[in-house]
Structures are given as structure tokens and as C-alpha cells.
Short mmCIF file of C-alpha atoms in Angstrom, two decimals:
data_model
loop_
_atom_site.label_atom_id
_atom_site.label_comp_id
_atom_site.label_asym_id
_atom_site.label_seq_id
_atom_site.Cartn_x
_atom_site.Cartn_y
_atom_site.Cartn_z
CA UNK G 357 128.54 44.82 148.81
CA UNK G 358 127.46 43.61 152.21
CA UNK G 359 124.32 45.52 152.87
CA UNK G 360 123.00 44.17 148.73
CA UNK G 361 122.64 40.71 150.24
CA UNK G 362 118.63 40.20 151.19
CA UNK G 363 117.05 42.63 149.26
CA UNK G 364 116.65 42.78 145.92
CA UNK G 365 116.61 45.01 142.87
CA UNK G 366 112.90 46.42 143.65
CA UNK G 367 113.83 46.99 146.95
CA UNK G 368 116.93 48.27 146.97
CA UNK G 369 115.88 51.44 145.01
CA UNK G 370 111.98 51.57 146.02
CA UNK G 371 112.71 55.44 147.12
CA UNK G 372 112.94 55.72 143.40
CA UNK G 373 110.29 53.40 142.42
CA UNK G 374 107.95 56.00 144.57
CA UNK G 375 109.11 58.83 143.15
CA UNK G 376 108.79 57.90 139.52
CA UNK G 377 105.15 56.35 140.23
CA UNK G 378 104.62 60.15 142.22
CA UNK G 379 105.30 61.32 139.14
CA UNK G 380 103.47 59.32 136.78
CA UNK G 381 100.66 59.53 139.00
CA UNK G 382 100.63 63.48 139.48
CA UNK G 383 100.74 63.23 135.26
CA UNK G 384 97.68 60.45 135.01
CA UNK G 385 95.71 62.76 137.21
CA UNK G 386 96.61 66.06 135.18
CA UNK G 387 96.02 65.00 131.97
CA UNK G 388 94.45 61.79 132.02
CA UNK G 389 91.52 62.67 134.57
CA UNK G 390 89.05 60.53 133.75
CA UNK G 391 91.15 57.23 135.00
CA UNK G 392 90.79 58.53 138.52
CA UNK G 393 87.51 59.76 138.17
CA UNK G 394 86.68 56.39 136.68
CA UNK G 395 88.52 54.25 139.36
CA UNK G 396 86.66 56.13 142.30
CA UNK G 397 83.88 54.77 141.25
CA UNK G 398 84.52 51.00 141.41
CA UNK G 399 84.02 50.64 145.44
CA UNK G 400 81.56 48.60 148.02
CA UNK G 401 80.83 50.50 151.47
CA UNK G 402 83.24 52.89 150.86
CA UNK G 403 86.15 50.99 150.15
CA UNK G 404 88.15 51.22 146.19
CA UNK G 405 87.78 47.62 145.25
CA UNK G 406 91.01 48.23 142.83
CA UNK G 407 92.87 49.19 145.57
CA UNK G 408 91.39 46.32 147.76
CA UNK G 409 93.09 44.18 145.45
CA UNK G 410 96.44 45.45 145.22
CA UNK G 411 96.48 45.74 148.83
CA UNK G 412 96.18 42.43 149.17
CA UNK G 413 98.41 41.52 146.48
CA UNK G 414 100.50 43.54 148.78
CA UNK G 415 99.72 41.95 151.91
CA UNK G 416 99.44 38.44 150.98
CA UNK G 417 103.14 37.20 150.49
CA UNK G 418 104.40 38.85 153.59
CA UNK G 419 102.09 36.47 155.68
CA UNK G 420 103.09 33.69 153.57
CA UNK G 421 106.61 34.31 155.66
CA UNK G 422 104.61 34.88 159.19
CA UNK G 423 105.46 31.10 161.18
CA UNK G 424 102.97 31.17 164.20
CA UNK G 425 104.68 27.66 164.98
CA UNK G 426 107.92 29.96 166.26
CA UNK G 427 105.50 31.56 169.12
CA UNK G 428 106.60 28.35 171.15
CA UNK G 429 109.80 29.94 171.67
CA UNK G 430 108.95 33.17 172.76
CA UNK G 431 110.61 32.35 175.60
CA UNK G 432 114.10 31.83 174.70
CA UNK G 433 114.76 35.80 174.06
CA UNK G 434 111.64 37.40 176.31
CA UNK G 435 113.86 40.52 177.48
CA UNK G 436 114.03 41.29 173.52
CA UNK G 437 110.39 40.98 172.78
CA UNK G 438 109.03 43.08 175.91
CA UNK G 439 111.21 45.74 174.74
CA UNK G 440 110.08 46.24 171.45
CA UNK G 441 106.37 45.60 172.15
CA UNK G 442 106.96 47.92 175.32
CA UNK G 443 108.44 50.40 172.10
CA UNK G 444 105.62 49.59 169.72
CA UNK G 445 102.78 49.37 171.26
CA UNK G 446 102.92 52.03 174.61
CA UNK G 447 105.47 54.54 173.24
CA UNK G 448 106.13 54.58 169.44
CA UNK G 449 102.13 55.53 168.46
CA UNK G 450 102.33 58.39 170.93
CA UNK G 451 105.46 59.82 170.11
CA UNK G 452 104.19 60.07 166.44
CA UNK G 453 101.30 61.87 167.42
CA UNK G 454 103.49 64.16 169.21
CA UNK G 455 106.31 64.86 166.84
CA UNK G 456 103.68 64.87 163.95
CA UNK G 457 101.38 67.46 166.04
CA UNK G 458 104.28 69.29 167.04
CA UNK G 459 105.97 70.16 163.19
CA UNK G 460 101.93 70.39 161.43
CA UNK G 461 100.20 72.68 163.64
CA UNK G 462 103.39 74.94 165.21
CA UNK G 463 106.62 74.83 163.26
CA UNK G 464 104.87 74.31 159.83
CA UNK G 465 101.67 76.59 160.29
CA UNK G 466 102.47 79.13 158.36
CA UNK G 467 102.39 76.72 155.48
CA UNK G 468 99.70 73.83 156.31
CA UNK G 469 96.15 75.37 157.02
CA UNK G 470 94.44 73.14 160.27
CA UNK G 471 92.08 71.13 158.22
CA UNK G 472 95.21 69.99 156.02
CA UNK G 473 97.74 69.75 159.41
CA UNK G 474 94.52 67.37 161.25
CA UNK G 475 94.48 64.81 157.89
CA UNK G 476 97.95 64.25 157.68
CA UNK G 477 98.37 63.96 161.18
CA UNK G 478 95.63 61.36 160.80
CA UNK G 479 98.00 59.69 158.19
CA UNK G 480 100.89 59.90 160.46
CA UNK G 481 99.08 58.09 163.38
CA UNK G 482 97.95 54.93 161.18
CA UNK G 483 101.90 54.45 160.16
CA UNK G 484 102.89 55.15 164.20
CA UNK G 485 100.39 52.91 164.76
CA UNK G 486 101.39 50.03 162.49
CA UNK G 487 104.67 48.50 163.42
CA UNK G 488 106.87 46.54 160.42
CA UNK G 489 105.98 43.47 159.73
CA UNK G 490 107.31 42.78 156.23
CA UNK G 491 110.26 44.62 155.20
CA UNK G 492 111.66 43.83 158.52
CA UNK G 493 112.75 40.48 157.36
CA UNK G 494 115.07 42.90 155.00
CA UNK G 495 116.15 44.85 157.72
CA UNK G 496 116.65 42.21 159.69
CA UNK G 497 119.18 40.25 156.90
CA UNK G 498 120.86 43.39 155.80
CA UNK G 499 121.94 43.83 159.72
CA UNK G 500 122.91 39.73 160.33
CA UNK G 501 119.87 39.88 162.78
CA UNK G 502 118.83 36.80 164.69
CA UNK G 503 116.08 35.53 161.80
CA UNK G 504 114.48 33.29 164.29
CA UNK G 505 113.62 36.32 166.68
CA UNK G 506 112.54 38.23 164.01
CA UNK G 507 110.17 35.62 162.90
CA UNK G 508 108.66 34.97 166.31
CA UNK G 509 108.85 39.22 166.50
CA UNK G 510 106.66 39.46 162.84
CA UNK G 511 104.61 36.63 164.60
CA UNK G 512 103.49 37.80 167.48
CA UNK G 513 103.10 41.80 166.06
CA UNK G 514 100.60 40.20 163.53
CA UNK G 515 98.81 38.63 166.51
CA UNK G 516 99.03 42.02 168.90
CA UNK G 517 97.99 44.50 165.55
CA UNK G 518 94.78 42.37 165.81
CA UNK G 519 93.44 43.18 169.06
CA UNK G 520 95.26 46.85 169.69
CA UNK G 521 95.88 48.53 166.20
CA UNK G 522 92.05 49.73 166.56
CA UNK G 523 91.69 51.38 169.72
CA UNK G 524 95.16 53.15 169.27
CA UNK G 525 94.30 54.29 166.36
CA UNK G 526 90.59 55.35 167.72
CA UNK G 527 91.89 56.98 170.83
CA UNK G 528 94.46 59.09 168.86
CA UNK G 529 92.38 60.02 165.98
CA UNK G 530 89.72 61.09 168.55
CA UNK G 531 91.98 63.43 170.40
CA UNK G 532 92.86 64.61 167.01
CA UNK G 533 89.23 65.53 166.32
CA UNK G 534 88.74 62.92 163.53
CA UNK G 535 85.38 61.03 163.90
CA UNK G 536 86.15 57.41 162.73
CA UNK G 537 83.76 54.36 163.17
CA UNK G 538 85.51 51.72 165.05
CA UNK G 539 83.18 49.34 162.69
CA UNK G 540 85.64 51.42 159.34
CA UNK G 541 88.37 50.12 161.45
CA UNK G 542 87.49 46.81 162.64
CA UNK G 543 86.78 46.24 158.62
CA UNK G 544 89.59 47.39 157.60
CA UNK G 545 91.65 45.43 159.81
CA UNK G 546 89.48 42.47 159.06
CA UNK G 547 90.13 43.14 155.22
CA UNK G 548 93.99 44.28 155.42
CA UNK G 549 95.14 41.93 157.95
CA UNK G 550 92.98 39.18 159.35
CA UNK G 551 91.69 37.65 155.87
CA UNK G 552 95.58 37.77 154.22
CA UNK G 553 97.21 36.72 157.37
CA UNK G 554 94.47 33.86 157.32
CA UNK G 555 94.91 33.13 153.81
CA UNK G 556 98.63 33.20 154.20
CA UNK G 557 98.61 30.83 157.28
CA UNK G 558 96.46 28.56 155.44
CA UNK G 559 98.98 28.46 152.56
CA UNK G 560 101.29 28.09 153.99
CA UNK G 561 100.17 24.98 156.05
CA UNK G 562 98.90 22.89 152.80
CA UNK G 563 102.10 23.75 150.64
CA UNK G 564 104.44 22.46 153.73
CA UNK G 565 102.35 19.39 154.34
CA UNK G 566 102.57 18.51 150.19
CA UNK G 567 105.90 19.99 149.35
CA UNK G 568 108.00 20.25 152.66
CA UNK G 569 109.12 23.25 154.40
CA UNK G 570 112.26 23.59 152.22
CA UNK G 571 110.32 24.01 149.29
CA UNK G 572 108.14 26.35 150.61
CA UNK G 573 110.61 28.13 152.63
CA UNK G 574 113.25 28.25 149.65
CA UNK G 575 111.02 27.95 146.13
CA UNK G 576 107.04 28.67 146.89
CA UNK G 577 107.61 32.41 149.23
CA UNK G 578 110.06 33.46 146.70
CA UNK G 579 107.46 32.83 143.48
CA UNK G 580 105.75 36.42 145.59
CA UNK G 581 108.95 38.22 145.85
CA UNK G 582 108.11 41.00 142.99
CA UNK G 583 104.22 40.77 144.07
CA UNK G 584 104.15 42.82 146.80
CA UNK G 585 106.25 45.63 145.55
CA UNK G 586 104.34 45.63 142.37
CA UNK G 587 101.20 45.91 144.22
CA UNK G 588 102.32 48.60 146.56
CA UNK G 589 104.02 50.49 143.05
CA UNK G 590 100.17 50.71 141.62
CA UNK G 591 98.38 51.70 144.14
CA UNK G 592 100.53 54.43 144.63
CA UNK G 593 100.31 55.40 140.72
CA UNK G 594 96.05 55.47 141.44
CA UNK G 595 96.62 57.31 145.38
CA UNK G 596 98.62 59.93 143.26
CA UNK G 597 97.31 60.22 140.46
CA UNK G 598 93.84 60.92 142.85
CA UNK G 599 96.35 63.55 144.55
CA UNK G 600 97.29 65.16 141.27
CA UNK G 601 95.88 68.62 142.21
CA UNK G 602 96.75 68.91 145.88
CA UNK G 603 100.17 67.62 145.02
CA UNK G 604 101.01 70.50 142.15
CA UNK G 605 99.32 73.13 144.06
CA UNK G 606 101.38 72.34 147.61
CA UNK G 607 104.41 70.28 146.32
CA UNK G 608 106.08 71.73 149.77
CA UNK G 609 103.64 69.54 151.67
CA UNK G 610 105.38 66.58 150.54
CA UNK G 611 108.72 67.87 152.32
CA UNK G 612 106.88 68.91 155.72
CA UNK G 613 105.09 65.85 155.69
CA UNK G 614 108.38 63.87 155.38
CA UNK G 615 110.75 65.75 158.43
CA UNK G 616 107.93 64.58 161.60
CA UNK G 617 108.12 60.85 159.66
CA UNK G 618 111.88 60.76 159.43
CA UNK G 619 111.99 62.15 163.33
CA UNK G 620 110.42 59.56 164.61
CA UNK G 621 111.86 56.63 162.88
CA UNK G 622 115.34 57.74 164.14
CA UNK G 623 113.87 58.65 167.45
CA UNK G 624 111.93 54.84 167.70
CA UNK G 625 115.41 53.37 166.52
CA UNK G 626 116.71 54.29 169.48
CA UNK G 627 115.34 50.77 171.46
CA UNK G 628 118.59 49.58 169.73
CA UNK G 629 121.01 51.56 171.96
CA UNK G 630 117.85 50.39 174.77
CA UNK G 631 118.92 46.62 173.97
CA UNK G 632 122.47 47.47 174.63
CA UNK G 633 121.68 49.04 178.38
CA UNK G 634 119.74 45.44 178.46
CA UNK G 635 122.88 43.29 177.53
CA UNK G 636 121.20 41.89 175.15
CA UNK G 637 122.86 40.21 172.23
CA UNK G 638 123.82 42.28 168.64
CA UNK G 639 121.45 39.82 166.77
CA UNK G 640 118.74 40.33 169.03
CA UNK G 641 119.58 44.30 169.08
CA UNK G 642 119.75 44.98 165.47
CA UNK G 643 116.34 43.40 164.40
CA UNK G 644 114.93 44.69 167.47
CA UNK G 645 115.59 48.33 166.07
CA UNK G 646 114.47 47.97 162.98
CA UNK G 647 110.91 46.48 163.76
CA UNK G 648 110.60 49.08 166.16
CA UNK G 649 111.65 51.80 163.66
CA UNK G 650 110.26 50.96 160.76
CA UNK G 651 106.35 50.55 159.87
CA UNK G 652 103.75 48.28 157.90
CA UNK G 653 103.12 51.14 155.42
CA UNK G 654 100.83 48.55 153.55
CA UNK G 655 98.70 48.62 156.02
CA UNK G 656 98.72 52.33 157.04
CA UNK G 657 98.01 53.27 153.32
CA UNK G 658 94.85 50.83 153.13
CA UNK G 659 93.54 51.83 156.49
CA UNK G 660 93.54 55.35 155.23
CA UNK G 661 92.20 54.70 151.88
CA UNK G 662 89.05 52.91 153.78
CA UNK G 663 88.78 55.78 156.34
CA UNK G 664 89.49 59.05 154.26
CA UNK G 665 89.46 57.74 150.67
CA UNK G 666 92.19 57.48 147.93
CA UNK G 667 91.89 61.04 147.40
CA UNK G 668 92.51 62.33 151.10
CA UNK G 669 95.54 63.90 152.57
CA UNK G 670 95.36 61.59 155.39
CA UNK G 671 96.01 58.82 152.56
CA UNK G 672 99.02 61.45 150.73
CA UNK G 673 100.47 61.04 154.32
CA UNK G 674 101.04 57.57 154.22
CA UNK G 675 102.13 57.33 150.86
CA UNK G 676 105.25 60.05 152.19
CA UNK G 677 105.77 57.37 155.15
CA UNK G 678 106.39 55.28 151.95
CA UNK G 679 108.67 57.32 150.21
CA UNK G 680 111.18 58.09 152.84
CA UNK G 681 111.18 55.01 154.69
CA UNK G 682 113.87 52.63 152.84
CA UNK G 683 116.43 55.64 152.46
CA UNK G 684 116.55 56.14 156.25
CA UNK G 685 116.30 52.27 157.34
CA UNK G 686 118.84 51.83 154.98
CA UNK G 687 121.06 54.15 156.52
CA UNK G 688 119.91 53.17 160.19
CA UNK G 689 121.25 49.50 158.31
CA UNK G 690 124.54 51.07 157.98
CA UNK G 691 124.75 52.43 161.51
CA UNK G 692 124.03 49.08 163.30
CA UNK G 693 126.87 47.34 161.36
CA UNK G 694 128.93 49.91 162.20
CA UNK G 695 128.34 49.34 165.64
CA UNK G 696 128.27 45.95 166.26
CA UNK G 697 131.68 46.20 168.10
CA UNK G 698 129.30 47.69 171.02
CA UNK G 699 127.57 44.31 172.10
CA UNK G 700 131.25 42.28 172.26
CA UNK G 701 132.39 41.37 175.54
#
């Protein structure tokens, strides 16, 4: 019963969650066309304003939990945070766009034409490209992490996705042939993550100074706790149900898409043996892992949406990141615990 505490009932079975909203989606968009069709038409410069929204219904409580106050101590654990920034930021993008490049265009060709194998690899580098930043305080309970580190880790990502998520993203999209704006990007990171992070920050300054920080820490944040999954449950139904034909007429995809994804999160997961060769503390280790495995999907999805449009592969790739994520984290979970013997003595 361990691993149940920190996450809750949406949570704990989101793999399912995803899979019935596949589902319903796939059905909206086969015999309900018109809501699609309909939906693709509410948008301002290219972006779905009803996805807008539940993006940021999304993105909006995990930033409520974001405590820029913890950058002061930094400092206290810096061996921990070079590593996984080292991870994120100068190895885990690339290594997606090598695993992904490796199973789309040579051990799945015979099944994924090129045009199909370049939008989904375009998918794949948004999520390598977007380290966790919200279900890692999950990750982080379910493995008796250090929540101060991961705090000051969710921090300081938030700060680092600002300035760097865009010309990763750029530089590996353009050596994948896909012709992206950096102004698309620099507005959707302006949408997805500077104007909720803002609004979160701002939040959660005026609630502390009325209320207190237990309050807000233990009552207000927890008000949000069904929001975000809610909001990531419906856009999926309306990025599906857009899918609907692609979807029934490769349902293989799906599959192919899924084995580069789940490659590289176990691959990435290795910084936790990394922290071990470091001496560095199980608490510190465990976390560590898991932001450097796992990814801000949230974002990855709406960055795609904006660039390629609900419809596009690139955003069907995402949505997979989505769907396989929590069964494998939650087994990396189980493989930390069981290994917490290494970091004693």
C-alpha cells in the first residue's frame, strides 16, 4: 500500500483514463464529426482557443506548487542539481532524437511512411525536450524523495525551460527538416508556461500573505488537485477525436510510437544509478531520476497543438508520451524502493 500514498485516484490509473478518452475520442470523431470540425474552428493565430483553455487549466495548479523562494538553497545539494540539468538539458533532448530517429525511420520503416516518421519524431522531441515539472512531485512522494530538492529542482527547471526549451527544440526540429517559427515557439512558451507560471506565482504570493503558507500549502493547492487531470482528460478526448481517422486506419502507430518513448525514459532514468557513482544521498537520488525521466507532457502536447495543430501526428505523438508515461514511472517507482539499500553506508 506504500507506493498509493501521494497520488490519488485520477492518477493512479491515468493509463486508463487515456485509453478510455482514446477511445471516446476515436468514437466522437467517427460518428460525431462535426464536433471536431466545429472545434477547429474556434482559434486566434493558429492556436485552438478550447484547447488554450484546458491547457491552462492544466498548467495552472502545478505552478501554484512551484516556490521560487527555495532557489536560495540551491546550494545545499548543488552536486544533485548539476546532474540532472547536465541530464536534462545537454543529454536527455538528444538522446530522444536519436532513439526516436533510430526506431521511425529504420526499424519501423516498413510500417511508418517518412512524412508520418518526421511528425512524430517532431512530437517526440517537444516531450525530450520538456523535462517533468508536475507529476514529479508524485514521483518524488511515491519514492520518499527529498521534497525540498524537488521543489528547488521544479523551480529552477521552470526558470531554465524559459530561456532553453526554444532553441532545443528549434535546433532539433531543424535537423529534422521541420520549418518552425521561433516567434510559434516563443508564443507558445509565453502562453503554456510564462503567463501560468506568472499567474501561479502571483497566487500564490497573495493567498500566503492573507491566509498563511499552511493554508495554502495544505487547503488552497489541493482545491486544483482534480483540475489538472481533468483538463489534460479533455483535451485529449478533442486531440483524438481530431485523430479519429489516422488512428483507425494505423492503430499500429500507436504501439511504434510508444517503444522509442518508453526507451528513453528507462534510458534517462539511469542518472539515478549516476547519483549513486556521485555518493549522493537516496532522497536526493530517487527524485533526481524521476525528473530526469519523466516529462511535462502538458506542455509537449500544447506546444504541438500550436505548431502542427490538434489534428497532426506530431500532436498524436505527444498524446502516446501521455499514455505510457505513468505505467513505466510507476514501475521505475517500484525499482528505486527496491533499491534504496544501495545508498546505505
Amino acid at each position: 500500500m506504500e507506493e498509493k500514498q501521494g497520488i490519488n485516484f485520477f492518477q493512479r490509473y491515468l493509463t486508463l483514463w487515456v485509453f478510455l478518452c482514446m477511445v471516446a475520442g476515436v468514437l466522437i470523431g467517427r460518428f460525431i464529426p462535426a464536433i471536431p470540425e466545429t472545434l477547429s474552428h474556434l482559434e486566434i493565430a493558429g492556436i485552438s482557443i478550447p484547447i488554450a483553455v484546458l491547457i491552462w487549466v492544466m498548467i495552472y495548479p502545478m505552478m501554484l506548487k512551484v516556490d521560487f523562494q527555495s532557489i536560495k538553497n540551491v546550494g545545499k545539494n548543488p552536486k544533485g542539481l548539476f546532474i540532472t540539468w547536465v541530464v536534462n538539458w545537454l543529454i536527455k533532448p538528444f538522446t530522444m532524437y536519436g532513439i526516436a530517429s533510430l526506431f521511425l525511420f529504420t526499424m519501423f520503416k516498413a510500417f511508418i511512411t517518412p512524412e508520418l516518421a518526421t511528425q512524430y519524431l517532431a512530437g517526440a522531441v517537444l516531450l525530450g525536450a520538456a523535462p517533468c515539472t508536475a507529476m514529479v512531485f508524485v514521483w518524488s512522494t511515491l519514492t520518499k524523495g527529498n521534497p525540498a530538492y524537488t521543489v528547488v529542482q521544479v523551480a529552477t527547471n521552470d526558470l531554465i525551460i524559459l530561456v532553453a526549451f526554444v532553441p532545443i527544440v528549434k535546433f532539433l526540429l531543424g535537423v529534422s527538416n521541420v520549418s518552425v517559427p521561433y516567434s510559434t515557439l516563443i508564443i507558445s512558451v509565453i502562453l503554456f508556461v510564462v503567463i501560468p507560471l506568472c499567474g501561479g506565482v502571483l497566487t500564490r504570493i497573495s493567498v500566503i500573505n492573507k491566509r498563511g503558507a499552511d493554508y495554502f500549502e495544505n487547503v488552497f493547492v489541493h482545491k486544483f488537485d482534480g483540475a489538472t487531470t481533468i483538463g489534460l482528460l479533455l483535451t485529449l478526448v478533442i486531440i483524438f477525436a481530431s485523430q479519429a481517422e489516422v488512428i483507425l486506419s494505423n492503430p499500429l502507430h500507436i504501439v511504434l510510437i510508444a517503444v522509442p518513448l518508453i526507451l528513453q525514459t528507462v534510458l534517462i532514468f539511469a542518472i539515478f544509478v549516476a547519483c549513486k557513482l556521485f555518493k549522493l544521498p537516496y532522497d536526493i537520488a530517487a527524485p533526481a531520476g524521476m525528473i530526469g525521466a519523466s516529462n511535462f507532457f502538458e506542455l509537449a502536447v500544447a506546444v504541438a497543438i500550436a505548431l502542427f495543430g490538434t489534428s497532426s501526428p506530431a500532436a498524436l505523438a505527444t498524446t502516446v508520451g501521455v499514455l505510457t508515461e505513468v505505467p513505466v514511472m510507476l514501475a521505475l517507482v517500484r525499482f528505486a524502493n527496491s533499491k534504496r539499500g544501495w545508498f546505505h553506508g
